[in-house]
CSV table of C-alpha atoms (C1' of nucleotides) in Angstrom, one decimal:
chain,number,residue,atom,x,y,z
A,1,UNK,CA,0.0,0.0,0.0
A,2,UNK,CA,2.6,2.4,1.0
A,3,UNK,CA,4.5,0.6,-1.7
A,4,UNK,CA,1.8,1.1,-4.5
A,5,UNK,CA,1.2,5.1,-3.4
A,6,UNK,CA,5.4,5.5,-3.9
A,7,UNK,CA,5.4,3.6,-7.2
A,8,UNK,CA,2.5,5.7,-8.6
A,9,UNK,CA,4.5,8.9,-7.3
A,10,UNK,CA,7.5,8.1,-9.0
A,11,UNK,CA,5.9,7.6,-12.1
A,12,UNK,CA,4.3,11.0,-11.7
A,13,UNK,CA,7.8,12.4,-11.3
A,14,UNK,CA,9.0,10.7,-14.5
A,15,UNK,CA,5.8,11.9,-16.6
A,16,UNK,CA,7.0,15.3,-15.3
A,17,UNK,CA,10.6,14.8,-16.3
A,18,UNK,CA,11.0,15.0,-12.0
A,19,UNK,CA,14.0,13.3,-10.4
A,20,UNK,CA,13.2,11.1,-7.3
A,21,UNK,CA,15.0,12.3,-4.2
A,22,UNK,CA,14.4,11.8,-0.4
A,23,UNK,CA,13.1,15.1,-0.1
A,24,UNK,CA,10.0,14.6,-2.3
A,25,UNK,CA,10.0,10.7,-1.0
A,26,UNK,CA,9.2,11.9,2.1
A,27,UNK,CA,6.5,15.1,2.0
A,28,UNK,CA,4.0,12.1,-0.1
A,29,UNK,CA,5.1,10.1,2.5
A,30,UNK,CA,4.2,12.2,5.2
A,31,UNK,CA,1.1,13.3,3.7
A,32,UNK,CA,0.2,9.9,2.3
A,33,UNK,CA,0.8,8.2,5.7
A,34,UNK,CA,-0.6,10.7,8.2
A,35,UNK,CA,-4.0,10.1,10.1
A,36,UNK,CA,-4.0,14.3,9.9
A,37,UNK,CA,-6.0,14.7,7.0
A,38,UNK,CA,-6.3,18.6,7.1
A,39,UNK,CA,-2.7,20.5,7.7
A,40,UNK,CA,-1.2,23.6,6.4
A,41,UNK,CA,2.3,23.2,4.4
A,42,UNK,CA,3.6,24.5,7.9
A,43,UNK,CA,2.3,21.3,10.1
A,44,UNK,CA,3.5,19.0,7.4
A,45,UNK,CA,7.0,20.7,7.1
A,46,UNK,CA,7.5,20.8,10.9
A,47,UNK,CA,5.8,16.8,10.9
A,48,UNK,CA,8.6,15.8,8.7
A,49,UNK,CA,11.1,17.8,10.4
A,50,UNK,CA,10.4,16.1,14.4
A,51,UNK,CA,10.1,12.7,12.7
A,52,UNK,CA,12.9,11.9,9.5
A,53,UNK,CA,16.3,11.9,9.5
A,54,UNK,CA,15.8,13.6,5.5
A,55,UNK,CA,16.6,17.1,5.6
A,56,UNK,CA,13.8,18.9,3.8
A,57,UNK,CA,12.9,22.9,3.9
A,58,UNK,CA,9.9,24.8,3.6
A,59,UNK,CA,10.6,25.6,-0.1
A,60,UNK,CA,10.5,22.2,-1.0
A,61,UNK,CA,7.6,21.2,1.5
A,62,UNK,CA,5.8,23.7,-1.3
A,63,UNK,CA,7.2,22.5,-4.1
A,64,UNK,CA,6.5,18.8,-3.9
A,65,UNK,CA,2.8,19.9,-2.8
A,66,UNK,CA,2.7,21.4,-6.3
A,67,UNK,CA,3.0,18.6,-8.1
A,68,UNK,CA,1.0,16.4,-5.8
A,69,UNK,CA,-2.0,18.8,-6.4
A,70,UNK,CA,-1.4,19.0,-9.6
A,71,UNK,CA,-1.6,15.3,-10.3
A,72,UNK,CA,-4.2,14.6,-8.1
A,73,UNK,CA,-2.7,13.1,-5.0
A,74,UNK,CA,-3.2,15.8,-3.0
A,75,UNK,CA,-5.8,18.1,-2.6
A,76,UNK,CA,-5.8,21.8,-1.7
A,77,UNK,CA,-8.1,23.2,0.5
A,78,UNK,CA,-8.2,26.9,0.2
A,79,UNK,CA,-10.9,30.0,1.0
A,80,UNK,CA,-9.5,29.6,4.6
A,81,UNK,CA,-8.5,32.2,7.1
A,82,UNK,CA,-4.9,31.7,7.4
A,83,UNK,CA,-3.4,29.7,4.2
A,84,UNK,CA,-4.4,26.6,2.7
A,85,UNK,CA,-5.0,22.7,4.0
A,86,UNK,CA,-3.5,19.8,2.2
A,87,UNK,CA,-5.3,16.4,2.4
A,88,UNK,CA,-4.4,13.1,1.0
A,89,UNK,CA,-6.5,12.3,-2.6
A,90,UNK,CA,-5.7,9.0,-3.1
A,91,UNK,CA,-8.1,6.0,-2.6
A,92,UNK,CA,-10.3,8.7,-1.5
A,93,UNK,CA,-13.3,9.7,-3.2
A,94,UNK,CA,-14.6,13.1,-3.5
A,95,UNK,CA,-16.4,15.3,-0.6
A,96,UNK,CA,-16.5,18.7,0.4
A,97,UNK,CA,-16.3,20.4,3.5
A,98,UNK,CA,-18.5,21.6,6.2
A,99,UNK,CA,-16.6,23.5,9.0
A,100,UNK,CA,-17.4,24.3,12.7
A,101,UNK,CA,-16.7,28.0,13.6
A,102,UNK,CA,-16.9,27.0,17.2
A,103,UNK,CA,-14.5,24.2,17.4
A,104,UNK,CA,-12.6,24.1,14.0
A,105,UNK,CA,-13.5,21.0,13.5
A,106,UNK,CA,-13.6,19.8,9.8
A,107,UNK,CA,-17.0,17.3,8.8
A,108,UNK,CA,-16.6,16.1,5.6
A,109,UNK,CA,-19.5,15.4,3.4
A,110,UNK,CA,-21.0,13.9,0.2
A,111,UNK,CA,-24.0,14.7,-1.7
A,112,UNK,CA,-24.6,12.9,-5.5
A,113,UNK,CA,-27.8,14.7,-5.7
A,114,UNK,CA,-25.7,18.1,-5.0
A,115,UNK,CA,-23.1,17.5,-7.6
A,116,UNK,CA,-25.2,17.2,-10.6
A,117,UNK,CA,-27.4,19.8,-9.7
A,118,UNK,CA,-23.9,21.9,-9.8
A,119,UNK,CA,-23.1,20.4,-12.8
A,120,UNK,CA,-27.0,21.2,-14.4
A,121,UNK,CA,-26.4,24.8,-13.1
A,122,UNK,CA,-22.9,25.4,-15.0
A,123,UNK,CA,-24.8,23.1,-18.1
A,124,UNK,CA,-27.6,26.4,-18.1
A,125,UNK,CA,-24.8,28.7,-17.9
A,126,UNK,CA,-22.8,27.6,-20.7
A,127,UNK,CA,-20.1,26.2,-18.8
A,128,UNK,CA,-18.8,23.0,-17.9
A,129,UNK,CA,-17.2,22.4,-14.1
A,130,UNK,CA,-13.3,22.1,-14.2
A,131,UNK,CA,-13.5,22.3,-9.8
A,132,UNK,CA,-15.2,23.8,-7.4
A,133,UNK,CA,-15.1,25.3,-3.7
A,134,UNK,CA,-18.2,24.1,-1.5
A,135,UNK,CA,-17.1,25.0,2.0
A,136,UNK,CA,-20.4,25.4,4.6
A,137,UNK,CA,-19.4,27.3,7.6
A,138,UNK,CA,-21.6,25.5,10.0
A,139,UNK,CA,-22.0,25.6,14.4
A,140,UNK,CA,-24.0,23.0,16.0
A,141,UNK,CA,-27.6,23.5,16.2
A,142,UNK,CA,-28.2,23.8,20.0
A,143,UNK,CA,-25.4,26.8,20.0
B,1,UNK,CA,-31.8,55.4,-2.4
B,2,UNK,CA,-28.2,57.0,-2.3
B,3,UNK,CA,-29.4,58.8,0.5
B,4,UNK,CA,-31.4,55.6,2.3
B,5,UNK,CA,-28.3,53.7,1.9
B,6,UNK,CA,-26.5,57.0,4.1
B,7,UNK,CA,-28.2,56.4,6.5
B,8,UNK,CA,-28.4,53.0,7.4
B,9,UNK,CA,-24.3,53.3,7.1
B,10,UNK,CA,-24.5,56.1,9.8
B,11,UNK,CA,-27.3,53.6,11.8
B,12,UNK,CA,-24.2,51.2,11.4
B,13,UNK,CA,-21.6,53.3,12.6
B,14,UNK,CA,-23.2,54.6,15.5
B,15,UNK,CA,-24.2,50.9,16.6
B,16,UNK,CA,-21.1,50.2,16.4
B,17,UNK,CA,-19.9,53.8,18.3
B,18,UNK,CA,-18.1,54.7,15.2
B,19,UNK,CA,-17.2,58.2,13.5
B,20,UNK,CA,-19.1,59.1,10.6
B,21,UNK,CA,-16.3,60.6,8.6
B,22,UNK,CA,-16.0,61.5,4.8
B,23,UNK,CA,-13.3,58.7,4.4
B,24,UNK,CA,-15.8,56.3,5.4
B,25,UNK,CA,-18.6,58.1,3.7
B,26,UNK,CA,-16.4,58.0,0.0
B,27,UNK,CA,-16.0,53.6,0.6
B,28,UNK,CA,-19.1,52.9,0.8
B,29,UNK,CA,-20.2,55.4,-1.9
B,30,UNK,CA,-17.9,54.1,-4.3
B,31,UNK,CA,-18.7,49.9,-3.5
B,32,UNK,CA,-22.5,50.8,-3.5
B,33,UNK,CA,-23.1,53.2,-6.4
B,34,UNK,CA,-20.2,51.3,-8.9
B,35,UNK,CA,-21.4,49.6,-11.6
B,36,UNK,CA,-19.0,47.0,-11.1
B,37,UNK,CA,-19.4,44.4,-8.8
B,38,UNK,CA,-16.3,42.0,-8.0
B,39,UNK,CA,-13.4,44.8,-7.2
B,40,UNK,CA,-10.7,43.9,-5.1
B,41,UNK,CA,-9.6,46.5,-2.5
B,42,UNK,CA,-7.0,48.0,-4.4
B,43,UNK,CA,-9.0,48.7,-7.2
B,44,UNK,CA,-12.0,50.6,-4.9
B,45,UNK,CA,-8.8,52.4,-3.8
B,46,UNK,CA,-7.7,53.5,-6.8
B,47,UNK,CA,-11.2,54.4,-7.7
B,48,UNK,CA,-11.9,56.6,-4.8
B,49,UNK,CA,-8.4,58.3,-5.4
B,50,UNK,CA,-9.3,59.3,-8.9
B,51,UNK,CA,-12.6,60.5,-8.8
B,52,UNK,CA,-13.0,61.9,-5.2
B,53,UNK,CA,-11.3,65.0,-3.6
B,54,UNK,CA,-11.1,63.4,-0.4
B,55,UNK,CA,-7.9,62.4,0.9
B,56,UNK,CA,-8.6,58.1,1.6
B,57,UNK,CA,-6.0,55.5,2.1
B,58,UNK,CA,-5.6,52.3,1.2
B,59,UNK,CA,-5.8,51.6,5.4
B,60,UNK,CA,-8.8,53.7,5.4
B,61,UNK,CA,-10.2,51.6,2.4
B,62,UNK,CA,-9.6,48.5,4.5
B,63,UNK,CA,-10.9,49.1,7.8
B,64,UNK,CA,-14.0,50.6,6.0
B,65,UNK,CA,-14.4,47.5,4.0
B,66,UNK,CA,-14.2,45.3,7.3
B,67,UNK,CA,-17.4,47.2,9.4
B,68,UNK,CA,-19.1,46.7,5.8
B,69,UNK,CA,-18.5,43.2,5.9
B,70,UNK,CA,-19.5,42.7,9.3
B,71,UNK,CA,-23.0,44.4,8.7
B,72,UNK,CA,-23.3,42.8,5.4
B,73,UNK,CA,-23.4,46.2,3.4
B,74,UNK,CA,-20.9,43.7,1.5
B,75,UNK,CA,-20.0,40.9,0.8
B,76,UNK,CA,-16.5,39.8,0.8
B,77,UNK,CA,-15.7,37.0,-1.8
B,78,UNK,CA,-12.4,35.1,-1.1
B,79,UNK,CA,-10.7,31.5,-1.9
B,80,UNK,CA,-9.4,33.1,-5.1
B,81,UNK,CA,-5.8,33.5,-6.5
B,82,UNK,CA,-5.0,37.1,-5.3
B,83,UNK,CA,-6.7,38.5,-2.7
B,84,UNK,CA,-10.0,39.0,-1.9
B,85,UNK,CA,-13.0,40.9,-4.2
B,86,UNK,CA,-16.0,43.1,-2.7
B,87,UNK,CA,-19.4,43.3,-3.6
B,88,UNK,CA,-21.8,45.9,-2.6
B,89,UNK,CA,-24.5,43.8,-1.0
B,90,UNK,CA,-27.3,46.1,-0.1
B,91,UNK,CA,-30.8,45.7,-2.2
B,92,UNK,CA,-28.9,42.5,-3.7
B,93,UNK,CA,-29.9,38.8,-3.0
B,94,UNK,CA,-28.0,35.8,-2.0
B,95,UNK,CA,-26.3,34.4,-5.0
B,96,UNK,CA,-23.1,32.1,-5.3
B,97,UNK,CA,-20.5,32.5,-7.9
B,98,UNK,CA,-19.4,30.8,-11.2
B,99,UNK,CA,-15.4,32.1,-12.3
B,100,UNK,CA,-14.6,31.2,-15.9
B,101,UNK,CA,-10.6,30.2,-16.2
B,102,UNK,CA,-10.6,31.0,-19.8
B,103,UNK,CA,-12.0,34.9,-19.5
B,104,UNK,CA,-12.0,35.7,-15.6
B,105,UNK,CA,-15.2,36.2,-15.8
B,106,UNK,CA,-17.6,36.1,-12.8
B,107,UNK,CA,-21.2,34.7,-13.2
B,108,UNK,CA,-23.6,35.1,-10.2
B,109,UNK,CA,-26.0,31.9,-9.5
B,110,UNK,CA,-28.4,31.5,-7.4
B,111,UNK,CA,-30.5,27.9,-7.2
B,112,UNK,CA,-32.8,27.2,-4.2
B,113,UNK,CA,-33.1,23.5,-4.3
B,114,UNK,CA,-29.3,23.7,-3.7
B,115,UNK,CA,-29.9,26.3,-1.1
B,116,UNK,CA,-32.0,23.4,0.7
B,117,UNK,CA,-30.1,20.9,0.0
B,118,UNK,CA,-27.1,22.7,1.8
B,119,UNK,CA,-29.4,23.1,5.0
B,120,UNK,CA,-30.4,20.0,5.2
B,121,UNK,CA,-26.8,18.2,5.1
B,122,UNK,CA,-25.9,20.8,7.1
B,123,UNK,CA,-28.9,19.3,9.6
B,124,UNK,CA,-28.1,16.0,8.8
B,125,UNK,CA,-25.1,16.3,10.6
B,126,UNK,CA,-26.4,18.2,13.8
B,127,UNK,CA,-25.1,21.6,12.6
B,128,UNK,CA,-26.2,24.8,11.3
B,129,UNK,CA,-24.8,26.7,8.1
B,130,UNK,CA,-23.5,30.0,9.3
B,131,UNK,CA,-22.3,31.2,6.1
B,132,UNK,CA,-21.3,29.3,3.1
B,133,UNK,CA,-19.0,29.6,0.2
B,134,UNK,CA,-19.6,28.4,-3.1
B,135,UNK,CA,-17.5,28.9,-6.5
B,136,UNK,CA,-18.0,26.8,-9.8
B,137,UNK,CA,-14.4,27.5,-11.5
B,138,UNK,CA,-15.6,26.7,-15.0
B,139,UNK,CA,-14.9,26.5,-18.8
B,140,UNK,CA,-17.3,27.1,-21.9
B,141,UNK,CA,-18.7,23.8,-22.7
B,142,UNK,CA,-17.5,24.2,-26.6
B,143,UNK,CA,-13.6,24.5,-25.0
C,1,DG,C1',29.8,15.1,-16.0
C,2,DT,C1',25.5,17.2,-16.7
C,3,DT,C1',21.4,18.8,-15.5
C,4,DG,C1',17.9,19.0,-12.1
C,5,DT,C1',17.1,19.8,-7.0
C,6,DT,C1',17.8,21.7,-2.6
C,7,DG,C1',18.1,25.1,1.3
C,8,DC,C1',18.6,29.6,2.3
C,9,DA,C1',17.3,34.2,2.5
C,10,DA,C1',15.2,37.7,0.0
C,11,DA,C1',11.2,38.9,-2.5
C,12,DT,C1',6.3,39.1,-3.2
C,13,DA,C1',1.5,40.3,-2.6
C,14,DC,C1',-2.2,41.4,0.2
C,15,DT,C1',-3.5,43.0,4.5
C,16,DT,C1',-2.9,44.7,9.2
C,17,DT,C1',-1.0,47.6,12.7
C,18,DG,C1',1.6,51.3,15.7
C,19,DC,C1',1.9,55.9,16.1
C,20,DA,C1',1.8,60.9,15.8
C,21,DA,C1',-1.0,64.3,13.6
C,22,DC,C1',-5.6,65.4,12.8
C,23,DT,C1',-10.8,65.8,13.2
C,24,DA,C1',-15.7,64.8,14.7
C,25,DT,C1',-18.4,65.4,18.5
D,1,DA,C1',-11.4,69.3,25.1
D,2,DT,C1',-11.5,64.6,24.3
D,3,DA,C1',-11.5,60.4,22.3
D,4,DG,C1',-11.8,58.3,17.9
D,5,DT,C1',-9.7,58.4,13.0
D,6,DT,C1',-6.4,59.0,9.6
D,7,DG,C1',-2.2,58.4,6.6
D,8,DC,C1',2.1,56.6,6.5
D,9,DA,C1',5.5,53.4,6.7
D,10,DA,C1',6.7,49.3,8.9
D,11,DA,C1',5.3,44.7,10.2
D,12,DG,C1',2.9,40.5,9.3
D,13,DT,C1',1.6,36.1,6.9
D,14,DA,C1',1.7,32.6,3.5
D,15,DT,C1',3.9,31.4,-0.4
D,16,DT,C1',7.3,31.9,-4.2
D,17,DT,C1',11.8,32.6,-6.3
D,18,DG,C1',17.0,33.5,-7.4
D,19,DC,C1',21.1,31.4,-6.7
D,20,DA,C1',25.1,28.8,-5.3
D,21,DA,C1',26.1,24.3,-3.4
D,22,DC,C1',24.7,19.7,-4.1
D,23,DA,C1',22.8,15.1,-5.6
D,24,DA,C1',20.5,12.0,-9.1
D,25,DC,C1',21.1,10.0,-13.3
DNA sequence: GTTGTTGCAAATACTTTGCAACTAT
DNA sequence: ATAGTTGCAAAGTATTTGCAACAAC
């Protein structure tokens, strides 16, 4: 599993004409292999930084993200307050996100009936969905 | 209706044990009497500097904007690439937003059944949606 | 050996803030 | 007169970039 996620990534680096190196080994990695499914480049740099023996710097921590979004493996969660959230893509399917203002705490959610009726709404418009932000900024109902 | 909208922004300012100045007077002139709707700060800036005689800064243009937001006299519309965009708010109904990548271009959308359909996840989950942030990024269906 | 990659520090872009001068009440 | 407001320039924050040293191929 871990395996199969670091074979797919290095093939993404070929595609790209990328080199492999530790550095970029271990951000997937630590992304890939993390319970933490919502950090900022920061938790994930300074995760990286208490746990391997790879040196790796912020730059690269940003870097490596790049092309992880960019292919997919990663997603970027921005519209936030203070920067953007990474979460791991793969095996996952897609959600968005419903957020507490009271605790912080992230709910993710899924709703077929709400895609397509984002997809009929672009459809009217002309316009076909390349992605989308649905964040709901939610606090419990007996608050 | 210039005027009505006056004086709700002093009602506003005085709730709020505010000022009424002609710095904050010119802001909310320019975001609610412009035609255009999705201007980031710098631009109302700029706008204010060339067609008013009073003296505003871009500070000015800020904290103005935030007691704006707050009393939803606008609306603030982030998550994008660069900084945030404004929209006067006042007379206008709830309506989410569709950004073409190919032209920029910013299409308003408003659907009810999605409206509900928000809620009722939102429910589903024991929570209720505060605020909510919704952007198609799109591309013309013959592209 | 060659070319891509890294870490560092500086740059960037948008926004916020401290402070002394100013202005509304 | 007093307390809030302003403009300015500096600081802040998240992210990006130029460059010399370094590592992968």
């Amino acid at each position: 599993m871990k395996d199969k996620s670091m074979i797919l990534f290095k093939k993404i680096l070929q595609s790209e004409g990328l080199r492999y190196t530790k550095q970029r080994e271990v951000v997937w990695s630590e992304i890939n292999g993390s319970n933490e499914q919502h950090r900022n480049a920061d938790q994930i740099y300074l995760s990286i930084i208490n746990k391997s023996k790879v040196k790796v710097s912020r730059a690269t921590v940003y870097r490596t993200i790049d092309v992880l979004v960019k292919h997919n493996l990663v997603k970027k969660i921005d519209g936030l307050e203070n920067g953007s959230l990474y979460e791991n893509r793969l095996d996952r399917k897609h959600h968005d996100h419903m957020i507490c203002l009271e605790t912080g705490n992230i709910i993710e959610f899924y709703n077929k009936e709400l895609e397509l009726l984002q997809d009929q709404i672009a459809e009217e418009k002309g316009y076909k969905i390349v992605r989308h932000v649905h964040q709901l900024f939610v606090k419990p109902i007996d608050s």
